[in-house]
């Protein structure tokens, strides 16, 4: 049987999934005009591109941010009951449902297959790039050392590394 | 698009998200070494089903929209898959990342074609 926590989590994911699906369907509906298609030879719609890339960036950013915040909250004893359901609801629910993989696989059944494959390559390369940027940005903003001692210790390690590095170069 | 269809779309999407969460957890419980395979399997299954739906229903059918845009759109995910790949790349496992990307893509296209022919054959 599902425990209370699991039920709350499932409810959060359901609500998030609903919101994500409506958002995707809404963007699709708004951009389903023929002049919003990337090209009239491409069956790919602009909506799929925008939604998938935005979702990849935001999931990269927020996932990284909340990973760091959870570590900090656990260390400082600041964990709240609603943190986990809210975060899972947004990441697994909203962004999971906002972005889609299944619609992409259908496009190969169309006429201009090479153009669609090109669009697919752009989508994957772009997705990996924006997700990497999102994660880097979040890490830069939220991975700051929480206590001054750990900051000093990190500085010390860096200096020792620099020192060793310069020694190594000298020997060569 | 009618309001009823709109409401069912959202309900189907939420149900799809819960199905994805459960299937992902079930796979992660069994395959400890590669937790990324959960989402990969979800996406491949979603592609099989959308192929079937595209072969079986007409695109203007309300059933098709609820199943494809609603349930399967909420079930399959691009962002989690991409972030899994980026995580592999960040830890230096570039070969695993490339294999995950290409493997999922090829398997899902194959699954979509299988579903498409299956759906057409059944109508």
Short mmCIF file of C-alpha atoms in Angstrom, two decimals:
data_model
loop_
_atom_site.label_atom_id
_atom_site.label_comp_id
_atom_site.label_asym_id
_atom_site.label_seq_id
_atom_site.Cartn_x
_atom_site.Cartn_y
_atom_site.Cartn_z
CA UNK A 1 0.00 0.00 0.00
CA UNK A 2 1.07 3.51 -0.69
CA UNK A 3 2.16 5.50 2.34
CA UNK A 4 0.94 9.03 3.03
CA UNK A 5 4.16 10.56 1.72
CA UNK A 6 3.92 8.60 -1.52
CA UNK A 7 0.33 9.71 -2.00
CA UNK A 8 1.26 13.37 -1.48
CA UNK A 9 4.15 12.96 -3.94
CA UNK A 10 1.87 11.31 -6.51
CA UNK A 11 -0.67 14.12 -6.08
CA UNK A 12 2.02 16.74 -6.62
CA UNK A 13 3.26 14.97 -9.74
CA UNK A 14 -0.31 14.66 -11.05
CA UNK A 15 -0.98 18.39 -10.59
CA UNK A 16 2.39 19.25 -12.13
CA UNK A 17 1.75 16.91 -15.04
CA UNK A 18 -1.62 18.53 -15.67
CA UNK A 19 -0.10 22.02 -15.66
CA UNK A 20 2.74 20.93 -17.94
CA UNK A 21 0.39 19.26 -20.42
CA UNK A 22 -1.88 22.32 -20.58
CA UNK A 23 1.11 24.59 -21.09
CA UNK A 24 2.48 22.42 -23.92
CA UNK A 25 -0.92 22.06 -25.57
CA UNK A 26 -1.45 25.82 -25.25
CA UNK A 27 1.88 26.66 -26.87
CA UNK A 28 1.15 24.09 -29.58
CA UNK A 29 -2.26 25.63 -30.22
CA UNK A 30 -0.84 29.16 -30.37
CA UNK A 31 1.98 28.18 -32.71
CA UNK A 32 0.10 25.70 -34.86
CA UNK A 33 -0.37 28.32 -37.59
CA UNK A 34 1.44 27.29 -40.75
CA UNK A 35 3.67 30.39 -40.69
CA UNK A 36 5.06 29.35 -37.33
CA UNK A 37 6.49 26.16 -38.77
CA UNK A 38 10.24 26.30 -39.13
CA UNK A 39 9.96 25.76 -42.86
CA UNK A 40 7.22 24.40 -45.01
CA UNK A 41 9.37 21.35 -45.73
CA UNK A 42 9.78 20.56 -42.07
CA UNK A 43 7.05 18.76 -40.20
CA UNK A 44 8.69 19.95 -37.00
CA UNK A 45 6.72 22.71 -35.36
CA UNK A 46 8.23 25.69 -33.56
CA UNK A 47 6.23 24.82 -30.45
CA UNK A 48 8.03 21.50 -29.97
CA UNK A 49 11.39 23.24 -30.29
CA UNK A 50 10.59 26.07 -27.88
CA UNK A 51 8.92 23.86 -25.30
CA UNK A 52 11.61 21.17 -25.31
CA UNK A 53 14.55 23.58 -25.16
CA UNK A 54 12.96 25.74 -22.47
CA UNK A 55 12.14 22.63 -20.44
CA UNK A 56 15.68 21.28 -20.76
CA UNK A 57 17.19 24.59 -19.62
CA UNK A 58 14.82 25.07 -16.69
CA UNK A 59 15.14 21.47 -15.51
CA UNK A 60 18.94 21.74 -15.66
CA UNK A 61 18.88 24.99 -13.70
CA UNK A 62 16.24 24.15 -11.09
CA UNK A 63 17.43 20.55 -10.62
CA UNK A 64 20.95 21.78 -9.84
CA UNK A 65 19.68 24.61 -7.63
CA UNK A 66 17.50 22.33 -5.54
CA UNK A 67 20.22 19.70 -5.31
CA UNK A 68 22.46 22.27 -3.63
CA UNK A 69 19.68 23.74 -1.52
CA UNK A 70 18.75 20.26 -0.25
CA UNK A 71 22.34 19.60 0.82
CA UNK A 72 22.47 22.96 2.60
CA UNK A 73 19.06 22.46 4.27
CA UNK A 74 20.01 19.00 5.47
CA UNK A 75 23.22 20.35 6.96
CA UNK A 76 21.51 23.28 8.66
CA UNK A 77 18.37 21.36 9.69
CA UNK A 78 16.08 23.64 7.66
CA UNK A 79 14.14 20.92 5.81
CA UNK A 80 10.40 21.65 5.47
CA UNK A 81 7.66 19.12 4.79
CA UNK A 82 6.58 20.74 1.54
CA UNK A 83 10.07 20.96 -0.01
CA UNK A 84 10.24 17.47 -1.49
CA UNK A 85 6.67 17.29 -2.93
CA UNK A 86 6.90 20.81 -4.39
CA UNK A 87 10.27 20.17 -6.00
CA UNK A 88 9.34 16.75 -7.37
CA UNK A 89 6.03 18.16 -8.57
CA UNK A 90 7.81 20.88 -10.52
CA UNK A 91 10.71 18.81 -11.91
CA UNK A 92 9.09 15.42 -12.55
CA UNK A 93 5.58 16.82 -12.99
CA UNK A 94 5.69 20.14 -14.83
CA UNK A 95 8.94 19.90 -16.79
CA UNK A 96 8.56 16.18 -17.38
CA UNK A 97 5.12 16.69 -18.91
CA UNK A 98 5.97 19.97 -20.62
CA UNK A 99 8.65 18.36 -22.74
CA UNK A 100 7.93 15.39 -24.97
CA UNK A 101 9.85 12.69 -26.73
CA UNK A 102 7.13 10.65 -28.34
CA UNK A 103 5.94 13.28 -30.85
CA UNK A 104 9.47 13.57 -32.24
CA UNK A 105 9.71 9.95 -33.26
CA UNK A 106 6.66 10.29 -35.50
CA UNK A 107 8.23 12.83 -37.83
CA UNK A 108 10.44 10.28 -39.56
CA UNK A 109 7.34 8.88 -41.20
CA UNK A 110 7.05 12.03 -43.36
CA UNK A 111 8.32 13.15 -46.73
CA UNK A 112 11.42 15.28 -46.22
CA UNK A 113 13.16 12.89 -43.90
CA UNK A 114 16.67 14.40 -44.07
CA UNK A 115 15.49 17.87 -43.10
CA UNK A 116 13.63 16.38 -40.16
CA UNK A 117 16.70 14.45 -39.09
CA UNK A 118 18.69 17.70 -39.29
CA UNK A 119 16.11 19.39 -37.07
CA UNK A 120 16.37 16.47 -34.65
CA UNK A 121 20.15 16.88 -34.48
CA UNK A 122 19.73 20.61 -33.76
CA UNK A 123 17.17 19.84 -31.07
CA UNK A 124 19.44 17.35 -29.27
CA UNK A 125 22.61 19.45 -29.56
CA UNK A 126 20.69 22.56 -28.47
CA UNK A 127 19.09 20.67 -25.59
CA UNK A 128 22.43 19.39 -24.31
CA UNK A 129 23.92 22.91 -24.59
CA UNK A 130 21.13 24.72 -22.75
CA UNK A 131 20.92 22.02 -20.04
CA UNK A 132 24.68 22.28 -19.49
CA UNK A 133 24.44 26.08 -19.25
CA UNK A 134 21.53 25.86 -16.83
CA UNK A 135 23.37 23.45 -14.57
CA UNK A 136 26.57 25.54 -14.67
CA UNK A 137 24.74 28.73 -13.90
CA UNK A 138 22.89 27.17 -10.96
CA UNK A 139 26.10 25.64 -9.64
CA UNK A 140 27.86 28.99 -9.79
CA UNK A 141 25.03 30.67 -7.91
CA UNK A 142 24.17 28.08 -5.29
CA UNK A 143 27.28 25.99 -4.65
CA UNK A 144 28.89 28.74 -2.52
CA UNK A 145 30.44 27.42 0.70
CA UNK A 146 27.98 27.90 3.55
CA UNK A 147 30.46 28.31 6.41
CA UNK A 148 33.59 30.47 6.37
CA UNK A 149 35.79 27.56 7.55
CA UNK A 150 34.97 25.40 4.53
CA UNK A 151 35.69 28.40 2.29
CA UNK A 152 39.12 28.84 3.86
CA UNK A 153 39.79 25.11 3.56
CA UNK A 154 38.86 25.22 -0.15
CA UNK A 155 41.18 28.17 -0.71
CA UNK A 156 43.94 26.25 1.02
CA UNK A 157 43.45 23.22 -1.23
CA UNK A 158 43.52 25.46 -4.30
CA UNK A 159 46.79 27.07 -3.23
CA UNK A 160 48.41 23.71 -2.55
CA UNK A 161 47.27 22.55 -6.00
CA UNK A 162 48.70 25.66 -7.68
CA UNK A 163 51.91 25.13 -5.79
CA UNK A 164 52.18 21.47 -6.78
CA UNK A 165 51.25 22.32 -10.35
CA UNK A 166 54.02 24.89 -10.70
CA UNK A 167 56.51 22.40 -9.20
CA UNK A 168 55.48 19.76 -11.69
CA UNK A 169 55.95 22.14 -14.59
CA UNK A 170 59.37 23.11 -13.28
CA UNK A 171 60.53 19.50 -13.23
CA UNK A 172 59.53 18.99 -16.82
CA UNK B 1 -10.82 22.69 -29.17
CA UNK B 2 -13.68 22.11 -26.79
CA UNK B 3 -13.46 22.63 -23.03
CA UNK B 4 -14.19 18.98 -22.25
CA UNK B 5 -11.35 17.84 -24.48
CA UNK B 6 -9.09 20.42 -22.83
CA UNK B 7 -9.93 19.09 -19.34
CA UNK B 8 -9.40 15.47 -20.37
CA UNK B 9 -6.08 16.46 -21.95
CA UNK B 10 -4.83 17.78 -18.60
CA UNK B 11 -6.13 14.75 -16.66
CA UNK B 12 -4.46 12.38 -19.13
CA UNK B 13 -1.20 14.36 -18.85
CA UNK B 14 -1.22 14.15 -15.06
CA UNK B 15 -1.94 10.42 -15.21
CA UNK B 16 0.93 10.02 -17.70
CA UNK B 17 3.30 11.85 -15.36
CA UNK B 18 2.41 9.49 -12.50
CA UNK B 19 2.90 6.46 -14.78
CA UNK B 20 6.33 7.78 -15.79
CA UNK B 21 7.31 8.29 -12.15
CA UNK B 22 6.24 4.75 -11.19
CA UNK B 23 7.86 3.01 -14.18
CA UNK B 24 11.07 5.01 -13.68
CA UNK B 25 11.22 4.04 -9.97
CA UNK B 26 10.48 0.38 -10.77
CA UNK B 27 13.35 0.25 -13.29
CA UNK B 28 15.72 2.11 -10.97
CA UNK B 29 14.97 -0.42 -8.22
CA UNK B 30 15.98 -3.31 -10.47
CA UNK B 31 18.87 -1.78 -12.42
CA UNK B 32 21.18 -0.17 -9.87
CA UNK B 33 24.12 0.56 -12.13
CA UNK B 34 22.33 2.59 -14.79
CA UNK B 35 19.54 4.70 -13.27
CA UNK B 36 19.21 6.57 -16.61
CA UNK B 37 17.60 3.53 -18.22
CA UNK B 38 14.30 4.20 -16.44
CA UNK B 39 13.54 7.35 -18.46
CA UNK B 40 14.97 5.74 -21.61
CA UNK B 41 12.51 2.84 -21.28
CA UNK B 42 9.66 5.27 -20.60
CA UNK B 43 10.45 7.15 -23.82
CA UNK B 44 10.73 3.98 -25.91
CA UNK B 45 7.40 2.65 -24.60
CA UNK B 46 5.81 6.06 -25.28
CA UNK B 47 7.11 5.97 -28.87
CA UNK B 48 5.69 2.49 -29.41
CA UNK B 49 2.31 3.67 -28.15
CA UNK B 50 2.25 6.91 -30.17
CA UNK B 51 3.12 4.93 -33.30
CA UNK B 52 0.23 2.62 -32.58
CA UNK B 53 -2.12 5.55 -31.93
CA UNK B 54 -1.05 7.27 -35.15
CA UNK B 55 -1.71 4.08 -37.12
CA UNK B 56 -4.99 3.22 -35.43
CA UNK B 57 -6.77 6.58 -34.99
CA UNK B 58 -7.26 9.55 -37.30
CA UNK B 59 -5.24 12.63 -36.25
CA UNK B 60 -8.43 14.67 -35.81
CA UNK B 61 -9.93 12.07 -33.48
CA UNK B 62 -10.48 13.24 -29.89
CA UNK B 63 -9.21 9.84 -28.70
CA UNK B 64 -5.96 10.40 -30.54
CA UNK B 65 -5.46 13.88 -29.07
CA UNK B 66 -6.12 12.72 -25.52
CA UNK B 67 -3.83 9.72 -25.95
CA UNK B 68 -1.01 11.36 -27.93
CA UNK B 69 -0.96 14.98 -26.75
CA UNK B 70 -2.29 14.27 -23.27
CA UNK B 71 -1.20 10.90 -21.92
CA UNK B 72 1.89 10.21 -24.03
CA UNK B 73 3.02 13.85 -23.92
CA UNK B 74 2.91 13.73 -20.13
CA UNK B 75 4.40 10.22 -20.07
CA UNK B 76 7.43 10.81 -22.30
CA UNK B 77 9.99 13.46 -21.43
CA UNK B 78 12.79 15.23 -23.24
CA UNK B 79 14.16 17.39 -20.43
CA UNK B 80 14.87 14.61 -17.90
CA UNK B 81 16.52 12.51 -20.61
CA UNK B 82 18.75 15.42 -21.70
CA UNK B 83 19.70 16.25 -18.11
CA UNK B 84 20.60 12.57 -17.55
CA UNK B 85 22.89 12.76 -20.59
CA UNK B 86 24.45 16.02 -19.38
CA UNK B 87 25.05 14.47 -15.94
CA UNK B 88 26.88 11.55 -17.58
CA UNK B 89 28.97 14.02 -19.61
CA UNK B 90 29.82 16.06 -16.51
CA UNK B 91 31.24 12.98 -14.78
CA UNK B 92 33.40 12.23 -17.82
CA UNK B 93 31.38 9.23 -19.05
CA UNK B 94 31.14 10.50 -22.62
CA UNK B 95 30.80 7.06 -24.18
CA UNK B 96 27.88 6.14 -21.93
CA UNK B 97 26.26 9.50 -22.72
CA UNK B 98 26.59 8.98 -26.49
CA UNK B 99 25.30 5.42 -26.21
CA UNK B 100 22.32 6.52 -24.12
CA UNK B 101 21.42 9.26 -26.62
CA UNK B 102 21.83 7.20 -29.79
CA UNK B 103 20.45 4.01 -28.27
CA UNK B 104 17.27 5.66 -27.02
CA UNK B 105 16.78 7.56 -30.27
CA UNK B 106 17.23 4.52 -32.52
CA UNK B 107 15.16 2.24 -30.29
CA UNK B 108 12.35 4.80 -30.07
CA UNK B 109 12.21 5.35 -33.84
CA UNK B 110 12.15 1.58 -34.34
CA UNK B 111 9.41 1.30 -31.70
CA UNK B 112 7.39 4.06 -33.37
CA UNK B 113 7.54 2.27 -36.73
CA UNK B 114 6.58 -1.05 -35.11
CA UNK B 115 3.63 0.63 -33.43
CA UNK B 116 2.62 2.38 -36.64
CA UNK B 117 2.48 -0.86 -38.64
CA UNK B 118 0.78 -2.68 -35.78
CA UNK B 119 -1.88 0.04 -35.58
CA UNK B 120 -2.46 0.06 -39.33
CA UNK B 121 -2.67 -3.72 -39.39
CA UNK B 122 -5.30 -3.78 -36.65
CA UNK B 123 -7.63 -1.22 -38.26
#
